[in-house]
mmCIF file of C-alpha atoms in Angstrom:
data_model
loop_
_atom_site.group_PDB
_atom_site.id
_atom_site.type_symbol
_atom_site.label_atom_id
_atom_site.label_comp_id
_atom_site.label_asym_id
_atom_site.label_seq_id
_atom_site.Cartn_x
_atom_site.Cartn_y
_atom_site.Cartn_z
ATOM 1 C CA MET A 1150 -19.186 -4.197 -31.216
ATOM 2 C CA ARG A 1151 -18.451 -4.972 -27.554
ATOM 3 C CA ASP A 1152 -17.332 -2.922 -24.579
ATOM 4 C CA VAL A 1153 -16.156 -4.505 -21.337
ATOM 5 C CA ARG A 1154 -15.334 -2.549 -18.187
ATOM 6 C CA GLY A 1155 -14.658 -3.485 -14.601
ATOM 7 C CA GLY A 1156 -12.469 -3.394 -11.523
ATOM 8 C CA GLN A 1157 -9.979 -6.046 -10.520
ATOM 9 C CA ASP A 1158 -10.143 -6.606 -6.761
ATOM 10 C CA ALA A 1159 -13.729 -7.806 -6.569
ATOM 11 C CA ARG A 1160 -13.684 -9.852 -9.779
ATOM 12 C CA ASP A 1161 -10.756 -12.019 -8.710
ATOM 13 C CA GLY A 1162 -12.944 -14.192 -6.527
ATOM 14 C CA GLN A 1163 -11.842 -17.633 -5.342
ATOM 15 C CA ASP A 1164 -14.317 -20.483 -4.964
ATOM 16 C CA VAL A 1165 -15.107 -21.528 -1.423
ATOM 17 C CA PRO A 1166 -14.148 -25.249 -1.154
ATOM 18 C CA ALA A 1167 -16.623 -27.393 -3.061
ATOM 19 C CA ASP A 1168 -17.359 -29.541 -0.020
ATOM 20 C CA ALA A 1169 -18.292 -26.530 2.096
ATOM 21 C CA PRO A 1170 -22.050 -26.632 2.819
ATOM 22 C CA ASP A 1171 -23.947 -23.824 1.115
ATOM 23 C CA PRO A 1172 -27.708 -24.297 1.327
ATOM 24 C CA LEU A 1173 -28.212 -20.622 0.435
ATOM 25 C CA TYR A 1174 -26.699 -21.191 -3.022
ATOM 26 C CA GLU A 1175 -29.439 -23.666 -3.933
ATOM 27 C CA ARG A 1176 -32.081 -21.088 -3.060
ATOM 28 C CA LEU A 1177 -30.294 -18.347 -4.992
ATOM 29 C CA THR A 1178 -29.884 -20.339 -8.209
ATOM 30 C CA ALA A 1179 -33.652 -20.771 -8.399
ATOM 31 C CA TYR A 1180 -33.796 -17.103 -9.418
ATOM 32 C CA ALA A 1181 -31.627 -17.570 -12.531
ATOM 33 C CA GLY A 1182 -33.757 -16.916 -15.595
ATOM 34 C CA ARG A 1183 -36.388 -14.898 -13.748
ATOM 35 C CA PRO A 1184 -37.103 -11.295 -14.723
ATOM 36 C CA ALA A 1185 -35.030 -8.499 -13.182
ATOM 37 C CA ALA A 1186 -37.059 -5.773 -14.917
ATOM 38 C CA THR A 1187 -40.023 -5.941 -17.291
ATOM 39 C CA ALA A 1188 -41.589 -3.629 -19.855
ATOM 40 C CA GLY A 1189 -39.069 -0.888 -19.134
ATOM 41 C CA THR A 1190 -39.345 2.353 -21.102
ATOM 42 C CA GLY A 1191 -36.687 5.025 -21.383
ATOM 43 C CA LYS A 1192 -37.785 8.279 -19.762
ATOM 44 C CA ASP A 1193 -36.739 10.266 -22.834
ATOM 45 C CA PRO A 1194 -36.138 9.442 -26.469
ATOM 46 C CA VAL A 1195 -32.524 9.482 -27.591
ATOM 47 C CA ASN A 1196 -31.761 13.195 -27.836
ATOM 48 C CA LEU A 1197 -28.999 15.613 -28.760
ATOM 49 C CA PRO A 1198 -28.792 17.485 -25.422
ATOM 50 C CA MET A 1199 -27.992 14.282 -23.521
ATOM 51 C CA ILE A 1200 -25.507 13.257 -26.198
ATOM 52 C CA ARG A 1201 -23.832 16.680 -25.939
ATOM 53 C CA HIS A 1202 -23.654 16.536 -22.134
ATOM 54 C CA TRP A 1203 -22.170 13.042 -22.266
ATOM 55 C CA CYS A 1204 -19.553 14.030 -24.839
ATOM 56 C CA GLU A 1205 -18.595 17.137 -22.875
ATOM 57 C CA ALA A 1206 -18.178 15.092 -19.698
ATOM 58 C CA MET A 1207 -16.112 12.476 -21.514
ATOM 59 C CA GLY A 1208 -14.121 14.941 -23.589
ATOM 60 C CA ASP A 1209 -15.260 13.139 -26.755
ATOM 61 C CA THR A 1210 -15.218 15.499 -29.740
ATOM 62 C CA SER A 1211 -16.005 12.961 -32.472
ATOM 63 C CA PRO A 1212 -18.017 14.574 -35.291
ATOM 64 C CA ALA A 1213 -20.139 11.398 -35.423
ATOM 65 C CA TYR A 1214 -21.952 12.646 -32.319
ATOM 66 C CA GLN A 1215 -22.689 16.138 -33.638
ATOM 67 C CA GLY A 1216 -24.931 17.758 -36.225
ATOM 68 C CA PRO A 1217 -28.107 16.676 -38.007
ATOM 69 C CA ASP A 1218 -26.841 13.151 -38.706
ATOM 70 C CA ALA A 1219 -25.542 12.529 -35.184
ATOM 71 C CA VAL A 1220 -25.677 9.130 -33.512
ATOM 72 C CA ALA A 1221 -25.322 8.483 -29.802
ATOM 73 C CA PRO A 1222 -22.012 7.184 -28.438
ATOM 74 C CA PRO A 1223 -22.464 3.405 -28.150
ATOM 75 C CA THR A 1224 -21.377 3.428 -24.491
ATOM 76 C CA MET A 1225 -24.455 5.525 -23.649
ATOM 77 C CA LEU A 1226 -26.553 2.380 -24.096
ATOM 78 C CA GLN A 1227 -27.423 2.071 -20.400
ATOM 79 C CA ALA A 1228 -27.959 5.824 -19.957
ATOM 80 C CA TRP A 1229 -31.167 5.732 -22.026
ATOM 81 C CA THR A 1230 -32.656 3.085 -19.705
ATOM 82 C CA MET A 1231 -31.941 4.761 -16.359
ATOM 83 C CA GLY A 1232 -34.803 5.976 -14.197
ATOM 84 C CA GLY A 1233 -33.066 8.911 -12.537
ATOM 85 C CA LEU A 1234 -33.758 9.946 -8.952
ATOM 86 C CA ALA A 1235 -37.503 9.343 -9.267
ATOM 87 C CA GLY A 1236 -37.124 5.861 -10.739
ATOM 88 C CA HIS A 1237 -39.360 4.233 -13.328
ATOM 89 C CA SER A 1238 -43.141 4.232 -13.209
ATOM 90 C CA HIS A 1239 -44.910 1.476 -11.297
ATOM 91 C CA GLY A 1240 -44.640 -1.951 -12.887
ATOM 92 C CA THR A 1241 -41.701 -1.121 -15.163
ATOM 93 C CA GLY A 1242 -38.784 -0.982 -12.726
ATOM 94 C CA ARG A 1243 -36.978 -3.663 -10.762
ATOM 95 C CA SER A 1244 -38.954 -6.887 -10.494
ATOM 96 C CA ALA A 1245 -40.250 -8.504 -7.337
ATOM 97 C CA ALA A 1246 -38.036 -11.522 -8.076
ATOM 98 C CA TYR A 1247 -34.905 -9.390 -8.083
ATOM 99 C CA ASP A 1248 -35.931 -7.716 -4.822
ATOM 100 C CA GLU A 1249 -36.517 -11.153 -3.289
ATOM 101 C CA LEU A 1250 -33.080 -12.320 -4.404
ATOM 102 C CA LEU A 1251 -31.361 -9.308 -2.851
ATOM 103 C CA GLY A 1252 -33.494 -9.710 0.274
ATOM 104 C CA LEU A 1253 -32.303 -13.310 0.675
ATOM 105 C CA LEU A 1254 -28.696 -12.159 0.487
ATOM 106 C CA ASP A 1255 -29.283 -9.294 2.916
ATOM 107 C CA GLY A 1256 -30.993 -11.627 5.359
ATOM 108 C CA ALA A 1257 -28.044 -14.029 5.244
ATOM 109 C CA GLY A 1258 -25.624 -11.229 6.163
ATOM 110 C CA TYR A 1259 -24.374 -10.336 2.662
ATOM 111 C CA THR A 1260 -25.441 -6.730 3.012
ATOM 112 C CA SER A 1261 -22.589 -4.921 1.228
ATOM 113 C CA VAL A 1262 -22.620 -4.444 -2.530
ATOM 114 C CA VAL A 1263 -20.134 -3.390 -5.166
ATOM 115 C CA ALA A 1264 -20.495 -3.223 -8.945
ATOM 116 C CA THR A 1265 -17.669 -5.303 -10.394
ATOM 117 C CA ASP A 1266 -17.927 -5.113 -14.184
ATOM 118 C CA CYS A 1267 -20.214 -4.686 -17.156
ATOM 119 C CA GLU A 1268 -20.235 -5.886 -20.730
ATOM 120 C CA GLN A 1269 -22.119 -4.273 -23.586
ATOM 121 C CA GLU A 1270 -22.848 -5.467 -27.133
ATOM 122 C CA TYR A 1271 -24.059 -2.994 -29.749
ATOM 123 C CA LEU A 1272 -26.386 -4.182 -32.501
ATOM 124 C CA ARG A 1273 -27.378 -0.891 -34.161
ATOM 125 C CA PRO A 1274 -26.619 2.828 -33.745
ATOM 126 C CA LEU A 1275 -28.983 4.885 -31.596
ATOM 127 C CA ARG A 1276 -30.191 8.117 -33.206
ATOM 128 C CA PRO A 1277 -32.071 11.133 -31.850
ATOM 129 C CA GLY A 1278 -35.782 10.334 -31.711
ATOM 130 C CA ASP A 1279 -35.380 6.594 -31.057
ATOM 131 C CA ARG A 1280 -37.745 5.377 -28.320
ATOM 132 C CA ILE A 1281 -36.013 2.991 -25.928
ATOM 133 C CA THR A 1282 -37.621 -0.034 -24.320
ATOM 134 C CA PHE A 1283 -35.952 -2.822 -22.376
ATOM 135 C CA ASP A 1284 -36.328 -5.977 -20.330
ATOM 136 C CA ALA A 1285 -33.804 -7.531 -17.966
ATOM 137 C CA VAL A 1286 -33.280 -11.041 -16.655
ATOM 138 C CA ILE A 1287 -31.322 -12.495 -13.727
ATOM 139 C CA GLU A 1288 -28.796 -14.368 -15.819
ATOM 140 C CA ALA A 1289 -26.693 -16.099 -13.151
ATOM 141 C CA VAL A 1290 -25.763 -16.285 -9.482
ATOM 142 C CA SER A 1291 -22.290 -17.595 -8.703
ATOM 143 C CA ARG A 1292 -21.275 -20.011 -6.030
ATOM 144 C CA ARG A 1293 -19.981 -18.413 -2.864
ATOM 145 C CA LYS A 1294 -16.651 -16.695 -3.509
ATOM 146 C CA THR A 1295 -13.958 -15.231 -1.318
ATOM 147 C CA THR A 1296 -12.503 -11.938 -2.574
ATOM 148 C CA LYS A 1297 -10.267 -9.240 -1.115
ATOM 149 C CA LEU A 1298 -13.422 -7.371 -0.125
ATOM 150 C CA GLY A 1299 -15.041 -10.314 1.608
ATOM 151 C CA THR A 1300 -17.079 -13.448 0.949
ATOM 152 C CA GLY A 1301 -20.222 -13.312 -1.153
ATOM 153 C CA TYR A 1302 -22.060 -14.060 -4.376
ATOM 154 C CA PHE A 1303 -21.802 -12.510 -7.830
ATOM 155 C CA VAL A 1304 -25.178 -11.690 -9.388
ATOM 156 C CA THR A 1305 -25.287 -11.092 -13.154
ATOM 157 C CA THR A 1306 -28.204 -9.454 -14.937
ATOM 158 C CA ARG A 1307 -28.655 -9.054 -18.686
ATOM 159 C CA MET A 1308 -30.634 -6.173 -20.123
ATOM 160 C CA ASP A 1309 -31.921 -6.378 -23.691
ATOM 161 C CA VAL A 1310 -32.362 -2.897 -25.136
ATOM 162 C CA ARG A 1311 -34.611 -2.083 -28.105
ATOM 163 C CA ALA A 1312 -34.925 1.077 -30.187
ATOM 164 C CA ASP A 1313 -38.333 1.561 -31.802
ATOM 165 C CA GLY A 1314 -38.900 -2.140 -31.257
ATOM 166 C CA GLU A 1315 -35.635 -3.264 -32.913
ATOM 167 C CA PRO A 1316 -32.845 -4.961 -30.921
ATOM 168 C CA ALA A 1317 -30.212 -2.285 -30.217
ATOM 169 C CA GLY A 1318 -27.856 -3.919 -27.737
ATOM 170 C CA THR A 1319 -27.369 -5.888 -24.547
ATOM 171 C CA HIS A 1320 -25.974 -4.739 -21.225
ATOM 172 C CA ARG A 1321 -24.658 -7.297 -18.765
ATOM 173 C CA PHE A 1322 -24.073 -5.968 -15.273
ATOM 174 C CA ARG A 1323 -22.447 -7.849 -12.416
ATOM 175 C CA ILE A 1324 -22.499 -7.024 -8.717
ATOM 176 C CA LEU A 1325 -20.959 -8.707 -5.715
ATOM 177 C CA LYS A 1326 -23.193 -9.002 -2.651
ATOM 178 C CA TYR A 1327 -20.761 -9.722 0.160
ATOM 179 C CA ARG A 1328 -20.005 -9.813 3.853
ATOM 180 C CA PRO A 1329 -16.985 -7.540 4.427
ATOM 181 C CA ALA A 1330 -13.783 -9.293 5.410
ATOM 182 C CA GLN A 1331 -12.752 -8.748 9.018
ATOM 183 C CA ARG A 1332 -9.164 -7.625 9.276
ATOM 184 C CA ASN A 1333 -7.001 -9.319 11.866
ATOM 185 C CA PRO A 1334 -5.836 -6.646 14.329
ATOM 186 C CA ALA A 1335 -2.326 -8.075 14.033
ATOM 187 C CA GLN A 1336 -2.336 -7.081 10.339
ATOM 188 C CA ARG A 1337 -3.013 -3.428 11.079
ATOM 189 C CA SER A 1338 -0.406 -0.771 11.490
ATOM 190 C CA PRO A 1339 0.377 0.445 15.024
ATOM 191 C CA ALA A 1340 -1.488 3.696 14.364
ATOM 192 C CA GLN A 1341 -4.603 1.794 13.282
ATOM 193 C CA ARG A 1342 -4.456 -0.544 16.306
ATOM 194 C CA ASN A 1343 -4.046 2.371 18.718
ATOM 195 C CA PRO A 1344 -5.187 5.651 17.137
ATOM 196 C CA GLU A 1345 -4.415 7.562 20.363
ATOM 197 C CA GLN A 1346 -0.723 6.689 20.159
ATOM 198 C CA PRO A 1347 1.475 9.295 18.384
ATOM 199 C CA ARG A 1348 2.554 8.211 14.921
ATOM 200 C CA THR A 1349 6.221 7.426 14.628
ATOM 201 C CA ALA A 1350 8.272 7.271 11.462
ATOM 202 C CA LYS A 1351 8.136 3.481 11.646
ATOM 203 C CA ALA A 1352 4.365 3.485 12.074
ATOM 204 C CA LYS A 1353 3.975 5.738 9.042
ATOM 205 C CA HIS A 1354 6.076 3.333 7.008
ATOM 206 C CA GLU A 1355 3.827 0.447 8.075
ATOM 207 C CA ALA A 1356 0.661 2.269 7.009
ATOM 208 C CA PRO A 1357 -1.278 0.798 4.054
ATOM 209 C CA LEU A 1358 0.246 1.427 0.640
ATOM 210 C CA ARG A 1359 -1.633 3.062 -2.188
ATOM 211 C CA PRO A 1360 -2.955 0.696 -4.856
ATOM 212 C CA ARG A 1361 -0.517 0.143 -7.712
ATOM 213 C CA PRO A 1362 -1.501 1.728 -11.040
ATOM 214 C CA VAL A 1363 -2.356 -0.662 -13.847
ATOM 215 C CA ILE A 1364 0.333 -0.115 -16.486
ATOM 216 C CA ASN A 1365 -0.334 -1.470 -19.975
ATOM 217 C CA ARG A 1366 0.801 -0.845 -23.529
ATOM 218 C CA ASP A 1367 -1.617 2.068 -23.906
ATOM 219 C CA ASN A 1368 -0.365 4.078 -20.919
ATOM 220 C CA ALA A 1369 3.186 2.858 -20.332
ATOM 221 C CA GLY A 1370 4.585 6.045 -21.885
ATOM 222 C CA PHE A 1371 2.710 8.179 -19.381
ATOM 223 C CA TRP A 1372 4.180 6.310 -16.414
ATOM 224 C CA ALA A 1373 7.651 6.423 -17.969
ATOM 225 C CA GLY A 1374 7.251 10.206 -18.045
ATOM 226 C CA VAL A 1375 6.165 10.285 -14.389
ATOM 227 C CA ALA A 1376 9.331 8.383 -13.480
ATOM 228 C CA GLU A 1377 11.275 11.270 -15.087
ATOM 229 C CA HIS A 1378 9.102 13.903 -13.363
ATOM 230 C CA ARG A 1379 7.411 14.816 -16.639
ATOM 231 C CA LEU A 1380 3.645 14.902 -17.187
ATOM 232 C CA LEU A 1381 3.166 13.858 -20.806
ATOM 233 C CA ILE A 1382 0.042 14.535 -22.849
ATOM 234 C CA GLN A 1383 -0.727 12.672 -26.063
ATOM 235 C CA ARG A 1384 -1.033 14.703 -29.265
ATOM 236 C CA CYS A 1385 -2.619 13.309 -32.421
ATOM 237 C CA SER A 1386 -0.218 13.381 -35.360
ATOM 238 C CA GLY A 1387 -3.113 13.854 -37.766
ATOM 239 C CA CYS A 1388 -5.120 16.726 -36.268
ATOM 240 C CA ALA A 1389 -2.880 17.858 -33.360
ATOM 241 C CA THR A 1390 -5.690 17.346 -30.809
ATOM 242 C CA LEU A 1391 -4.376 16.843 -27.278
ATOM 243 C CA ARG A 1392 -5.881 14.022 -25.226
ATOM 244 C CA PHE A 1393 -5.755 12.761 -21.682
ATOM 245 C CA PRO A 1394 -5.995 10.150 -20.271
ATOM 246 C CA TRP A 1395 -3.883 8.222 -22.747
ATOM 247 C CA LEU A 1396 -5.814 6.317 -25.405
ATOM 248 C CA PRO A 1397 -4.794 4.184 -28.393
ATOM 249 C CA GLY A 1398 -6.635 6.449 -30.878
ATOM 250 C CA CYS A 1399 -7.806 10.010 -31.370
ATOM 251 C CA ASN A 1400 -11.399 10.856 -30.407
ATOM 252 C CA ALA A 1401 -11.461 13.752 -32.850
ATOM 253 C CA CYS A 1402 -10.287 12.132 -36.087
ATOM 254 C CA ALA A 1403 -9.771 8.440 -35.167
ATOM 255 C CA GLY A 1404 -6.092 8.745 -36.061
ATOM 256 C CA GLN A 1405 -3.795 6.086 -34.627
ATOM 257 C CA GLU A 1406 -0.484 7.990 -34.748
ATOM 258 C CA TRP A 1407 0.582 10.326 -31.963
ATOM 259 C CA ASP A 1408 3.437 11.990 -30.155
ATOM 260 C CA THR A 1409 3.596 13.743 -26.788
ATOM 261 C CA VAL A 1410 3.940 17.219 -25.333
ATOM 262 C CA GLU A 1411 5.088 17.924 -21.807
ATOM 263 C CA ALA A 1412 2.615 19.763 -19.589
ATOM 264 C CA SER A 1413 3.805 23.066 -18.176
ATOM 265 C CA GLY A 1414 2.499 22.029 -14.762
ATOM 266 C CA GLU A 1415 0.162 25.004 -14.379
ATOM 267 C CA GLY A 1416 -3.530 24.348 -13.844
ATOM 268 C CA THR A 1417 -6.705 25.156 -11.952
ATOM 269 C CA VAL A 1418 -9.250 23.101 -10.032
ATOM 270 C CA PHE A 1419 -12.111 22.408 -12.447
ATOM 271 C CA SER A 1420 -14.130 20.320 -9.984
ATOM 272 C CA HIS A 1421 -13.478 18.447 -6.749
ATOM 273 C CA VAL A 1422 -14.877 16.151 -4.101
ATOM 274 C CA VAL A 1423 -13.943 15.646 -0.454
ATOM 275 C CA MET A 1424 -13.607 12.017 0.619
ATOM 276 C CA HIS A 1425 -15.005 11.471 4.120
ATOM 277 C CA HIS A 1426 -15.932 7.783 4.005
ATOM 278 C CA PRO A 1427 -14.737 5.130 3.693
ATOM 279 C CA SER A 1428 -11.410 5.860 5.347
ATOM 280 C CA PHE A 1429 -8.304 5.297 3.198
ATOM 281 C CA PRO A 1430 -5.234 6.199 5.262
ATOM 282 C CA ALA A 1431 -2.940 5.657 2.261
ATOM 283 C CA PHE A 1432 -4.575 8.556 0.387
ATOM 284 C CA ASP A 1433 -4.649 11.058 3.231
ATOM 285 C CA PRO A 1434 -1.517 13.238 3.520
ATOM 286 C CA SER A 1435 -1.697 12.918 7.317
ATOM 287 C CA GLY A 1436 -1.952 9.132 7.092
ATOM 288 C CA GLU A 1437 -5.006 9.140 9.361
ATOM 289 C CA GLY A 1438 -7.603 8.321 6.699
ATOM 290 C CA GLY A 1439 -9.164 11.630 5.750
ATOM 291 C CA PRO A 1440 -11.047 13.720 4.917
ATOM 292 C CA TYR A 1441 -8.971 14.632 1.862
ATOM 293 C CA ALA A 1442 -9.609 16.375 -1.451
ATOM 294 C CA VAL A 1443 -9.597 14.774 -4.897
ATOM 295 C CA ALA A 1444 -9.826 17.192 -7.801
ATOM 296 C CA LEU A 1445 -10.278 17.291 -11.542
ATOM 297 C CA ILE A 1446 -7.490 19.625 -12.653
ATOM 298 C CA GLU A 1447 -7.720 21.543 -15.898
ATOM 299 C CA LEU A 1448 -4.176 21.944 -17.162
ATOM 300 C CA ALA A 1449 -3.022 25.041 -19.023
ATOM 301 C CA GLU A 1450 -2.939 22.919 -22.190
ATOM 302 C CA GLY A 1451 -6.725 22.327 -21.941
ATOM 303 C CA VAL A 1452 -6.877 18.661 -20.897
ATOM 304 C CA ARG A 1453 -7.971 17.465 -17.466
ATOM 305 C CA ILE A 1454 -6.474 15.027 -14.994
ATOM 306 C CA VAL A 1455 -7.671 13.643 -11.651
ATOM 307 C CA GLY A 1456 -5.298 14.037 -8.732
ATOM 308 C CA ASN A 1457 -4.841 14.945 -5.097
ATOM 309 C CA VAL A 1458 -4.595 18.596 -4.073
ATOM 310 C CA VAL A 1459 -1.904 19.188 -1.446
ATOM 311 C CA GLY A 1460 -0.610 22.240 0.363
ATOM 312 C CA VAL A 1461 -3.966 23.448 1.694
ATOM 313 C CA PRO A 1462 -6.582 21.881 3.995
ATOM 314 C CA TYR A 1463 -9.259 19.901 2.207
ATOM 315 C CA ASP A 1464 -11.908 22.510 3.035
ATOM 316 C CA LYS A 1465 -9.896 25.256 1.328
ATOM 317 C CA VAL A 1466 -10.011 23.579 -2.091
ATOM 318 C CA ARG A 1467 -12.354 25.437 -4.431
ATOM 319 C CA ILE A 1468 -13.207 25.603 -8.125
ATOM 320 C CA GLY A 1469 -10.796 27.910 -9.931
ATOM 321 C CA LEU A 1470 -7.998 27.458 -7.367
ATOM 322 C CA PRO A 1471 -4.598 27.750 -9.094
ATOM 323 C CA VAL A 1472 -2.367 24.713 -8.620
ATOM 324 C CA ARG A 1473 1.081 23.621 -9.701
ATOM 325 C CA LEU A 1474 2.229 20.119 -10.605
ATOM 326 C CA GLU A 1475 4.687 18.299 -8.411
ATOM 327 C CA PHE A 1476 5.563 14.663 -7.863
ATOM 328 C CA LEU A 1477 4.936 12.867 -4.583
ATOM 329 C CA ARG A 1478 6.748 9.695 -3.546
ATOM 330 C CA THR A 1479 4.117 7.831 -1.569
ATOM 331 C CA ASP A 1480 6.361 4.860 -0.781
ATOM 332 C CA PRO A 1481 9.724 3.528 -2.033
ATOM 333 C CA ASP A 1482 8.116 1.983 -5.119
ATOM 334 C CA LEU A 1483 5.510 4.555 -6.154
ATOM 335 C CA GLU A 1484 5.653 8.180 -7.245
ATOM 336 C CA LEU A 1485 2.561 10.071 -8.412
ATOM 337 C CA PRO A 1486 1.688 13.468 -9.892
ATOM 338 C CA VAL A 1487 -0.140 15.700 -7.396
ATOM 339 C CA PHE A 1488 -1.118 19.367 -7.468
ATOM 340 C CA ARG A 1489 0.025 21.900 -4.888
ATOM 341 C CA ALA A 1490 -2.028 24.937 -4.009
ATOM 342 C CA SER A 1491 -1.027 27.778 -1.745
ATOM 343 C CA GLU A 1492 -3.131 29.199 1.090
ATOM 344 C CA GLY A 1493 -3.338 32.525 -0.702
ATOM 345 C CA GLY A 1494 -4.204 31.014 -4.094
#
């Protein structure tokens, strides 16, 4: 079984012209095949409390992950290898070779980093009590690429995970070490070029647009509902379990058939964060870049959705705050569900 996840902007890198000199690349490729981590040991055996916490966070109610015969969700593969805040014990964490590789990139000015994608392969189920060990290798370093984020190098590592000495899976992880692109001042909106100047209606229109949602066959029905000012929740035809976000199958019974119910629009803030940095003017109601609140909203129907909270200052958002669904047109081509709170809520 395989699981592949990643973001689009950083992965769509374009090769720098082949004739462009790149002496750094020759030094970087010498690290391919060298260890990234050796003799790693999971801090805890596979265990039911971690499985339960993961499933609660993910909203996964599959019976396969419960009871005396439980197995761990396959996508937890990396979780069992992580060192936490304290890291791994001496000699079992990140290798000197990997630190040298990153140091070379930092020294050449490629100091920013973003995780771009990962790919996992599952060879056997993980069960409570399994002891996890792992090794990792620097699998590849790309040629210099130019992306929307900037110019840099993709570094891929492969981790081989074992359970009680048996191969259990592999985890490939790719990062981009890059030098951020410098925006041409002429490409910025008037408000960004001169923040002291009052924002006019024209300047607001020229502000950066929000990223477009990725619409595919699994979620097209949700976005069709948004266009009609309806927030639709999937409902399994087999067991009637509600689910959100939209998925091709039911987590509770694995059923493939479903219909929808329309959310009432009532909800409460289940959790939230305040975005201070980096600045994203398109997401800030004032258009100035923040801070602004992003919340996990628990709808009256029991499912949760991430969205902006509007109607109150960011520092007035709190857990338990009642909110009401509305739809916000962010630009002529995009309308999104947001949640309005009142000052007295």
